[in-house]
Amino acid sequence: MTLLAITSQKGGVGKTTCSLNLAFSFARRGRKTLLVDTDPQGAIGLSLAGRAREGRGLAECLEGNLSLLEAVIETRETDLDLLPVGHPAPARIARWVADLEDGYLLEDLLAPARERYDLVLIDTPSGLTGPTMGALRIADGILIPLQAEPLALRSVPAVLAMVAQLRQEGRGPHFAAIVLTMMQSREEASLKVAQETWQLFPPELVLEAVVPRDPVFLEASAEGVPVGLLRRRPPAVAAVFDQIAAELEERLGFTHEEGDDEAIPLVD
Ligand SMILES: Nc1ncnc2c1ncn2[C@@H]1O[C@H](COP(=O)(O)OP(=O)(O)OP(=O)(O)O)[C@@H](O)[C@H]1O
Ligand SMILES: [Mg+2]
C-alpha cells in the first residue's frame, strides 16, 4: 500500500476537489484505492451525495466504536472505497485533531488497509497541524495543490520546509509534487503565478498537468459526484485527473505488472 497525502497550508486551493477526482482516476486505472477524509469539517462527505455524507467514518474509528474495514464505504467504481470523516462530537474535535498529529494513531488505524489497497489517498484540512501533520509523517508522497492566483505561492515553501524537516527526522514523504489548480490561462495574473511556479521550483517538483478553473467543478459538487461521473460522456477537465494520476504513478514507484509495458494490439 502506498500513501499519498493531499496537503496545503492555504485553504480553499482545491485539495478536496483534487483528492476526490484523483482517487476516481486512480481507481479507473485499476489501482485499488481508498480515499480517506481527515478534515473534521467533512470535506469529502460534503462533496458527495448519499451515504458518504451521513455515515460513520474516521471519527467513530478513533472513538473505538468501529474498525476501519467496517467503516469503509464501497462506491459505484469497483476499485474505489471511501472512509468519510464521520461525525466527530464537537466537544471532542480539538482532542481528536491533537491525537492525529504524531501520525502513529493514523498509521495504526490504516493498518488493515495495507493488504487491501494499492493506494490510500488522504485529504487533509488546510494548515500544518493535527491530521495534516499526521498524514505528512506517514505519507510516501504528497501532492500540493497550488491555486494559480496571486499570493498563493507564498504558502508552498512552508510545506516543503516541513517535508525537509520530517525527512531529517527520518519520517516524512519521499517526494512532493505541486499541481497548479484553478488556472485561468487567459488571465495575466494567473499566468504569472504559473510562470513563477515553473521558475521557482525544479521541474520534477511541478506536475505537467494543470487543473483549469472551470464551473463544471461547482456543478459536480452540487450533484455530489466526481467530474468523471457528472455525465455519461465526462467533461474535458475529467481527463486532467487521469494525467495527474499517470504522472504520480511514476513518482509513487508503482511497478508495472507483467505485460503492462507492452503495447496492446489494436486489431488481433
Ligand atoms: N479547478 C476548479 N475550478 C473551479 N472551481 C474549483 C476548482 N477547484 C476547486 N473549486 C471550487 O473551489 C472551492 C474550494 O475547493 P476545495 O474544497 O477543493 O478546496 P480545499 O483546498 O479542499 O479547501 P479547504 O482548505 O477548505 O479544505 C470549492 O467550492 C470547489 O468546488
Ligand atoms: Mg478540503
mmCIF file of C-alpha atoms and ligand atoms in Angstrom:
data_model
loop_
_atom_site.group_PDB
_atom_site.id
_atom_site.type_symbol
_atom_site.label_atom_id
_atom_site.label_comp_id
_atom_site.label_asym_id
_atom_site.label_seq_id
_atom_site.Cartn_x
_atom_site.Cartn_y
_atom_site.Cartn_z
ATOM 1 C CA MET A 1 0.000 0.000 0.000
ATOM 2 C CA THR A 2 1.257 3.428 -0.922
ATOM 3 C CA LEU A 3 0.085 6.520 0.876
ATOM 4 C CA LEU A 4 -0.442 9.889 -0.813
ATOM 5 C CA ALA A 5 -1.439 12.961 1.227
ATOM 6 C CA ILE A 6 -3.060 15.977 -0.439
ATOM 7 C CA THR A 7 -1.893 18.920 1.571
ATOM 8 C CA SER A 8 -1.586 22.700 1.574
ATOM 9 C CA GLN A 9 -1.073 25.350 4.144
ATOM 10 C CA LYS A 10 -3.564 27.661 2.433
ATOM 11 C CA GLY A 11 -7.278 26.858 2.473
ATOM 12 C CA GLY A 12 -9.621 26.606 -0.486
ATOM 13 C CA VAL A 13 -6.920 25.751 -3.053
ATOM 14 C CA GLY A 14 -8.560 22.603 -4.411
ATOM 15 C CA LYS A 15 -7.334 19.832 -2.061
ATOM 16 C CA THR A 16 -10.684 18.130 -1.702
ATOM 17 C CA THR A 17 -11.522 18.562 -5.389
ATOM 18 C CA CYS A 18 -8.175 17.015 -6.386
ATOM 19 C CA SER A 19 -8.461 14.215 -3.794
ATOM 20 C CA LEU A 20 -11.870 13.063 -4.944
ATOM 21 C CA ASN A 21 -11.264 13.330 -8.682
ATOM 22 C CA LEU A 22 -7.791 11.862 -8.476
ATOM 23 C CA ALA A 23 -8.959 8.921 -6.354
ATOM 24 C CA PHE A 24 -11.577 8.257 -9.028
ATOM 25 C CA SER A 25 -8.935 8.357 -11.782
ATOM 26 C CA PHE A 26 -6.574 6.013 -9.933
ATOM 27 C CA ALA A 27 -9.430 3.563 -9.431
ATOM 28 C CA ARG A 28 -10.351 3.775 -13.119
ATOM 29 C CA ARG A 29 -6.732 2.915 -13.902
ATOM 30 C CA GLY A 30 -7.152 -0.272 -11.916
ATOM 31 C CA ARG A 31 -5.486 0.809 -8.669
ATOM 32 C CA LYS A 32 -7.420 -0.403 -5.651
ATOM 33 C CA THR A 33 -7.866 2.955 -3.939
ATOM 34 C CA LEU A 34 -9.116 4.153 -0.558
ATOM 35 C CA LEU A 35 -9.895 7.838 -0.134
ATOM 36 C CA VAL A 36 -9.676 8.941 3.497
ATOM 37 C CA ASP A 37 -11.153 12.201 4.729
ATOM 38 C CA THR A 38 -9.317 13.642 7.736
ATOM 39 C CA ASP A 39 -10.946 17.079 7.669
ATOM 40 C CA PRO A 40 -13.201 17.427 10.733
ATOM 41 C CA GLN A 41 -15.411 19.611 8.547
ATOM 42 C CA GLY A 42 -16.143 16.534 6.471
ATOM 43 C CA ALA A 43 -14.971 17.885 3.153
ATOM 44 C CA ILE A 44 -15.236 14.698 1.088
ATOM 45 C CA GLY A 45 -18.536 13.685 2.621
ATOM 46 C CA LEU A 46 -19.968 17.106 1.929
ATOM 47 C CA SER A 47 -18.852 16.918 -1.710
ATOM 48 C CA LEU A 48 -20.702 13.657 -2.218
ATOM 49 C CA ALA A 49 -24.293 12.650 -2.312
ATOM 50 C CA GLY A 50 -25.569 9.661 -0.362
ATOM 51 C CA ARG A 51 -24.121 7.541 2.412
ATOM 52 C CA ALA A 52 -20.705 9.224 2.480
ATOM 53 C CA ARG A 53 -22.370 12.291 3.942
ATOM 54 C CA GLU A 54 -24.491 10.649 6.590
ATOM 55 C CA GLY A 55 -22.480 7.590 7.504
ATOM 56 C CA ARG A 56 -19.953 6.794 10.171
ATOM 57 C CA GLY A 57 -16.254 7.081 9.488
ATOM 58 C CA LEU A 58 -12.870 8.090 10.824
ATOM 59 C CA ALA A 59 -14.297 9.775 13.943
ATOM 60 C CA GLU A 60 -16.128 6.609 15.006
ATOM 61 C CA CYS A 61 -12.996 4.517 14.283
ATOM 62 C CA LEU A 62 -10.973 6.809 16.533
ATOM 63 C CA GLU A 63 -13.551 6.502 19.291
ATOM 64 C CA GLY A 64 -13.036 2.745 19.067
ATOM 65 C CA ASN A 65 -16.634 2.061 18.049
ATOM 66 C CA LEU A 66 -15.825 0.781 14.601
ATOM 67 C CA SER A 67 -12.983 -0.886 12.702
ATOM 68 C CA LEU A 68 -11.601 0.670 9.543
ATOM 69 C CA LEU A 69 -12.969 -2.028 7.263
ATOM 70 C CA GLU A 70 -16.424 -1.749 8.835
ATOM 71 C CA ALA A 71 -16.429 1.999 8.259
ATOM 72 C CA VAL A 72 -15.251 1.910 4.649
ATOM 73 C CA ILE A 73 -17.926 2.643 2.050
ATOM 74 C CA GLU A 74 -17.830 0.954 -1.331
ATOM 75 C CA THR A 75 -18.590 3.095 -4.356
ATOM 76 C CA ARG A 76 -20.050 2.525 -7.797
ATOM 77 C CA GLU A 77 -16.456 2.427 -9.063
ATOM 78 C CA THR A 78 -15.234 -1.104 -8.278
ATOM 79 C CA ASP A 79 -11.748 -0.112 -7.208
ATOM 80 C CA LEU A 80 -12.689 2.960 -5.169
ATOM 81 C CA ASP A 81 -13.672 2.910 -1.494
ATOM 82 C CA LEU A 82 -14.158 5.844 0.871
ATOM 83 C CA LEU A 83 -13.564 6.467 4.532
ATOM 84 C CA PRO A 84 -15.628 9.560 5.331
ATOM 85 C CA VAL A 85 -14.719 11.607 8.375
ATOM 86 C CA GLY A 86 -17.928 10.588 10.138
ATOM 87 C CA HIS A 87 -19.406 12.698 12.878
ATOM 88 C CA PRO A 88 -16.861 13.829 15.441
ATOM 89 C CA ALA A 89 -18.618 15.174 18.545
ATOM 90 C CA PRO A 90 -17.961 18.959 18.559
ATOM 91 C CA ALA A 91 -16.519 18.827 22.077
ATOM 92 C CA ARG A 92 -14.071 16.090 21.019
ATOM 93 C CA ILE A 93 -12.721 17.693 17.851
ATOM 94 C CA ALA A 94 -9.772 19.531 19.445
ATOM 95 C CA ARG A 95 -8.655 16.323 21.178
ATOM 96 C CA TRP A 96 -9.193 14.283 18.049
ATOM 97 C CA VAL A 97 -7.138 16.688 15.942
ATOM 98 C CA ALA A 98 -4.298 16.668 18.504
ATOM 99 C CA ASP A 99 -4.311 12.860 18.730
ATOM 100 C CA LEU A 100 -3.764 12.530 14.992
ATOM 101 C CA GLU A 101 -0.775 14.864 14.862
ATOM 102 C CA ASP A 102 2.075 12.437 15.537
ATOM 103 C CA GLY A 103 0.918 10.029 12.815
ATOM 104 C CA TYR A 104 1.081 6.868 14.932
ATOM 105 C CA LEU A 105 -2.652 6.688 15.527
ATOM 106 C CA LEU A 106 -3.381 7.237 11.838
ATOM 107 C CA GLU A 107 -0.841 4.566 10.923
ATOM 108 C CA ASP A 108 -2.494 2.070 13.305
ATOM 109 C CA LEU A 109 -5.907 2.947 12.010
ATOM 110 C CA LEU A 110 -4.850 2.421 8.408
ATOM 111 C CA ALA A 111 -3.014 -0.861 9.118
ATOM 112 C CA PRO A 112 -5.950 -3.044 7.915
ATOM 113 C CA ALA A 113 -5.858 -1.127 4.601
ATOM 114 C CA ARG A 114 -2.321 -2.302 3.914
ATOM 115 C CA GLU A 115 -3.233 -5.650 2.384
ATOM 116 C CA ARG A 116 -6.401 -4.472 0.769
ATOM 117 C CA TYR A 117 -5.450 -1.342 -1.184
ATOM 118 C CA ASP A 118 -2.732 -0.347 -3.642
ATOM 119 C CA LEU A 119 -3.125 3.276 -2.747
ATOM 120 C CA VAL A 120 -4.549 5.336 0.110
ATOM 121 C CA LEU A 121 -5.232 8.997 -0.620
ATOM 122 C CA ILE A 122 -5.615 11.271 2.393
ATOM 123 C CA ASP A 123 -7.479 14.544 2.065
ATOM 124 C CA THR A 124 -6.302 16.863 4.837
ATOM 125 C CA PRO A 125 -7.529 20.120 6.350
ATOM 126 C CA SER A 126 -5.504 23.219 5.445
ATOM 127 C CA GLY A 127 -2.617 24.259 7.668
ATOM 128 C CA LEU A 128 0.248 22.279 9.107
ATOM 129 C CA THR A 129 -1.295 20.917 12.271
ATOM 130 C CA GLY A 130 -3.324 17.939 13.520
ATOM 131 C CA PRO A 131 -4.291 15.339 10.920
ATOM 132 C CA THR A 132 -2.306 17.149 8.220
ATOM 133 C CA MET A 133 0.914 16.665 10.187
ATOM 134 C CA GLY A 134 -0.043 13.068 10.959
ATOM 135 C CA ALA A 135 -0.602 12.390 7.258
ATOM 136 C CA LEU A 136 2.665 14.122 6.303
ATOM 137 C CA ARG A 137 4.589 11.975 8.761
ATOM 138 C CA ILE A 138 3.333 8.680 7.386
ATOM 139 C CA ALA A 139 2.851 9.517 3.686
ATOM 140 C CA ASP A 140 5.053 8.147 0.909
ATOM 141 C CA GLY A 141 4.349 11.223 -1.175
ATOM 142 C CA ILE A 142 2.444 14.487 -1.004
ATOM 143 C CA LEU A 143 0.541 16.428 -3.598
ATOM 144 C CA ILE A 144 0.381 20.175 -3.007
ATOM 145 C CA PRO A 145 -2.358 21.948 -4.954
ATOM 146 C CA LEU A 146 -1.253 25.495 -5.753
ATOM 147 C CA GLN A 147 -4.042 27.845 -6.719
ATOM 148 C CA ALA A 148 -2.914 29.926 -9.706
ATOM 149 C CA GLU A 149 -3.745 33.204 -8.001
ATOM 150 C CA PRO A 150 -1.578 35.987 -6.572
ATOM 151 C CA LEU A 151 -0.087 35.287 -3.111
ATOM 152 C CA ALA A 152 -0.826 31.560 -3.337
ATOM 153 C CA LEU A 153 2.846 30.792 -3.963
ATOM 154 C CA ARG A 154 3.855 32.189 -0.607
ATOM 155 C CA SER A 155 2.480 29.289 1.371
ATOM 156 C CA VAL A 156 4.201 26.476 -0.596
ATOM 157 C CA PRO A 157 7.766 26.873 0.776
ATOM 158 C CA ALA A 158 6.445 26.289 4.317
ATOM 159 C CA VAL A 159 5.081 22.884 3.291
ATOM 160 C CA LEU A 160 8.315 21.981 1.516
ATOM 161 C CA ALA A 161 10.361 23.083 4.549
ATOM 162 C CA MET A 162 8.195 20.896 6.759
ATOM 163 C CA VAL A 163 8.746 17.927 4.431
ATOM 164 C CA ALA A 164 12.520 18.524 4.558
ATOM 165 C CA GLN A 165 12.429 18.703 8.350
ATOM 166 C CA LEU A 166 10.419 15.496 8.666
ATOM 167 C CA ARG A 167 12.860 13.732 6.350
ATOM 168 C CA GLN A 168 15.721 14.816 8.586
ATOM 169 C CA GLU A 169 13.857 13.276 11.483
ATOM 170 C CA GLY A 170 13.654 10.037 9.498
ATOM 171 C CA ARG A 171 9.949 10.255 8.667
ATOM 172 C CA GLY A 172 8.004 12.118 6.043
ATOM 173 C CA PRO A 173 7.257 11.670 2.342
ATOM 174 C CA HIS A 174 9.856 10.578 -0.225
ATOM 175 C CA PHE A 175 8.581 13.077 -2.716
ATOM 176 C CA ALA A 176 6.409 16.154 -3.055
ATOM 177 C CA ALA A 177 4.617 17.260 -6.210
ATOM 178 C CA ILE A 178 2.948 20.581 -6.888
ATOM 179 C CA VAL A 179 -0.102 20.821 -9.119
ATOM 180 C CA LEU A 180 -1.378 24.169 -10.343
ATOM 181 C CA THR A 181 -5.118 24.471 -9.798
ATOM 182 C CA MET A 182 -7.881 26.875 -10.819
ATOM 183 C CA MET A 183 -5.665 28.027 -13.679
ATOM 184 C CA GLN A 184 -7.141 30.707 -15.918
ATOM 185 C CA SER A 185 -4.839 30.578 -18.894
ATOM 186 C CA ARG A 186 -6.278 33.752 -20.397
ATOM 187 C CA GLU A 187 -5.798 35.794 -17.212
ATOM 188 C CA GLU A 188 -2.469 37.535 -16.842
ATOM 189 C CA ALA A 189 -2.384 37.245 -13.038
ATOM 190 C CA SER A 190 -2.996 33.510 -13.219
ATOM 191 C CA LEU A 191 -0.363 33.015 -15.935
ATOM 192 C CA LYS A 192 2.130 34.985 -13.888
ATOM 193 C CA VAL A 193 1.715 32.657 -10.920
ATOM 194 C CA ALA A 194 2.207 29.656 -13.210
ATOM 195 C CA GLN A 195 5.380 31.154 -14.668
ATOM 196 C CA GLU A 196 6.743 31.983 -11.215
ATOM 197 C CA THR A 197 5.998 28.437 -10.099
ATOM 198 C CA TRP A 198 7.918 26.959 -13.033
ATOM 199 C CA GLN A 199 10.839 29.324 -12.390
ATOM 200 C CA LEU A 200 10.957 28.887 -8.641
ATOM 201 C CA PHE A 201 10.760 25.101 -8.314
ATOM 202 C CA PRO A 202 12.771 22.364 -10.051
ATOM 203 C CA PRO A 203 10.893 20.714 -12.935
ATOM 204 C CA GLU A 204 10.486 17.385 -11.148
ATOM 205 C CA LEU A 205 8.554 19.130 -8.383
ATOM 206 C CA VAL A 206 5.831 20.604 -10.608
ATOM 207 C CA LEU A 207 3.448 18.343 -12.494
ATOM 208 C CA GLU A 208 2.887 18.954 -16.208
ATOM 209 C CA ALA A 209 -0.858 18.626 -15.718
ATOM 210 C CA VAL A 210 -2.681 21.800 -14.715
ATOM 211 C CA VAL A 211 -6.232 21.901 -13.367
ATOM 212 C CA PRO A 212 -8.135 24.721 -15.087
ATOM 213 C CA ARG A 213 -10.707 26.864 -13.331
ATOM 214 C CA ASP A 214 -13.982 25.511 -14.632
ATOM 215 C CA PRO A 215 -17.590 25.965 -13.450
ATOM 216 C CA VAL A 216 -18.083 22.242 -14.012
ATOM 217 C CA PHE A 217 -16.467 21.641 -10.583
ATOM 218 C CA LEU A 218 -19.259 23.572 -8.905
ATOM 219 C CA GLU A 219 -21.792 21.591 -10.903
ATOM 220 C CA ALA A 220 -20.123 18.322 -9.865
ATOM 221 C CA SER A 221 -20.064 19.252 -6.189
ATOM 222 C CA ALA A 222 -23.714 20.363 -6.376
ATOM 223 C CA GLU A 223 -24.542 16.897 -7.777
ATOM 224 C CA GLY A 224 -22.221 15.254 -5.250
ATOM 225 C CA VAL A 225 -20.090 13.354 -7.786
ATOM 226 C CA PRO A 226 -16.550 13.401 -9.198
ATOM 227 C CA VAL A 227 -16.455 15.237 -12.568
ATOM 228 C CA GLY A 228 -15.884 11.889 -14.273
ATOM 229 C CA LEU A 229 -19.405 10.847 -13.246
ATOM 230 C CA LEU A 230 -21.148 14.121 -13.977
ATOM 231 C CA ARG A 231 -22.458 12.764 -17.239
ATOM 232 C CA ARG A 232 -22.115 9.642 -19.329
ATOM 233 C CA ARG A 233 -19.523 11.359 -21.522
ATOM 234 C CA PRO A 234 -17.444 13.247 -18.948
ATOM 235 C CA PRO A 235 -16.407 16.886 -19.471
ATOM 236 C CA ALA A 236 -12.880 17.596 -20.748
ATOM 237 C CA VAL A 237 -11.496 18.524 -17.310
ATOM 238 C CA ALA A 238 -12.068 14.975 -16.058
ATOM 239 C CA ALA A 239 -9.136 13.897 -18.250
ATOM 240 C CA VAL A 240 -6.753 16.181 -16.323
ATOM 241 C CA PHE A 241 -7.011 13.887 -13.309
ATOM 242 C CA ASP A 242 -6.080 10.883 -15.438
ATOM 243 C CA GLN A 243 -2.953 12.807 -16.424
ATOM 244 C CA ILE A 244 -2.168 13.681 -12.800
ATOM 245 C CA ALA A 245 -2.666 10.044 -11.774
ATOM 246 C CA ALA A 246 -0.326 8.859 -14.554
ATOM 247 C CA GLU A 247 2.321 11.415 -13.558
ATOM 248 C CA LEU A 248 2.082 10.451 -9.893
ATOM 249 C CA GLU A 249 2.260 6.714 -10.543
ATOM 250 C CA GLU A 250 5.869 7.118 -11.640
ATOM 251 C CA ARG A 251 6.769 9.156 -8.578
ATOM 252 C CA LEU A 252 4.961 6.723 -6.301
ATOM 253 C CA GLY A 253 7.151 3.972 -7.739
ATOM 254 C CA PHE A 254 4.227 1.863 -8.912
ATOM 255 C CA THR A 255 5.822 -1.024 -10.635
ATOM 256 C CA HIS A 256 4.398 -2.171 -13.887
ATOM 257 C CA GLU A 257 2.835 -5.568 -13.687
ATOM 258 C CA GLU A 258 3.907 -8.191 -16.147
ATOM 259 C CA GLY A 259 2.583 -7.334 -19.560
ATOM 260 C CA ASP A 260 1.795 -3.716 -18.579
ATOM 261 C CA ASP A 261 4.666 -2.341 -20.594
ATOM 262 C CA GLU A 262 3.679 -3.996 -23.791
ATOM 263 C CA ALA A 263 1.586 -2.359 -26.451
ATOM 264 C CA ILE A 264 -1.866 -3.843 -26.814
ATOM 265 C CA PRO A 265 -2.635 -4.744 -30.422
ATOM 266 C CA LEU A 266 -5.434 -2.570 -31.781
ATOM 267 C CA VAL A 267 -6.574 -5.393 -34.040
ATOM 268 C CA ASP A 268 -5.919 -9.039 -33.217
HETATM 269 N N1 LIG B 1 -10.493 23.918 -10.780
HETATM 270 C C1 LIG B 1 -11.542 24.489 -10.192
HETATM 271 N N2 LIG B 1 -12.380 25.298 -10.889
HETATM 272 C C2 LIG B 1 -13.432 25.889 -10.301
HETATM 273 N N3 LIG B 1 -13.761 25.730 -9.022
HETATM 274 C C3 LIG B 1 -12.983 24.934 -8.263
HETATM 275 C C4 LIG B 1 -11.825 24.273 -8.806
HETATM 276 N N4 LIG B 1 -11.248 23.553 -7.810
HETATM 277 C C5 LIG B 1 -11.998 23.749 -6.719
HETATM 278 N N5 LIG B 1 -13.024 24.570 -6.974
HETATM 279 C C6 LIG B 1 -14.025 25.062 -6.026
HETATM 280 O O1 LIG B 1 -13.326 25.863 -5.070
HETATM 281 C C7 LIG B 1 -13.801 25.612 -3.771
HETATM 282 C C8 LIG B 1 -12.650 25.143 -2.891
HETATM 283 O O2 LIG B 1 -12.178 23.899 -3.393
HETATM 284 P P1 LIG B 1 -11.807 22.700 -2.417
HETATM 285 O O3 LIG B 1 -12.872 22.489 -1.409
HETATM 286 O O4 LIG B 1 -11.413 21.564 -3.277
HETATM 287 O O5 LIG B 1 -10.531 23.330 -1.713
HETATM 288 P P2 LIG B 1 -9.784 22.817 -0.377
HETATM 289 O O6 LIG B 1 -8.342 23.145 -0.552
HETATM 290 O O7 LIG B 1 -10.130 21.400 -0.120
HETATM 291 O O8 LIG B 1 -10.454 23.742 0.727
HETATM 292 P P3 LIG B 1 -10.270 23.586 2.338
HETATM 293 O O9 LIG B 1 -8.925 24.185 2.657
HETATM 294 O O10 LIG B 1 -11.409 24.375 2.878
HETATM 295 O O11 LIG B 1 -10.340 22.122 2.650
HETATM 296 C C9 LIG B 1 -14.924 24.592 -3.915
HETATM 297 O O12 LIG B 1 -16.146 25.281 -3.975
HETATM 298 C C10 LIG B 1 -14.633 23.924 -5.239
HETATM 299 O O13 LIG B 1 -15.808 23.429 -5.877
HETATM 300 MG MG MG B 2 -10.894 20.474 1.634
#
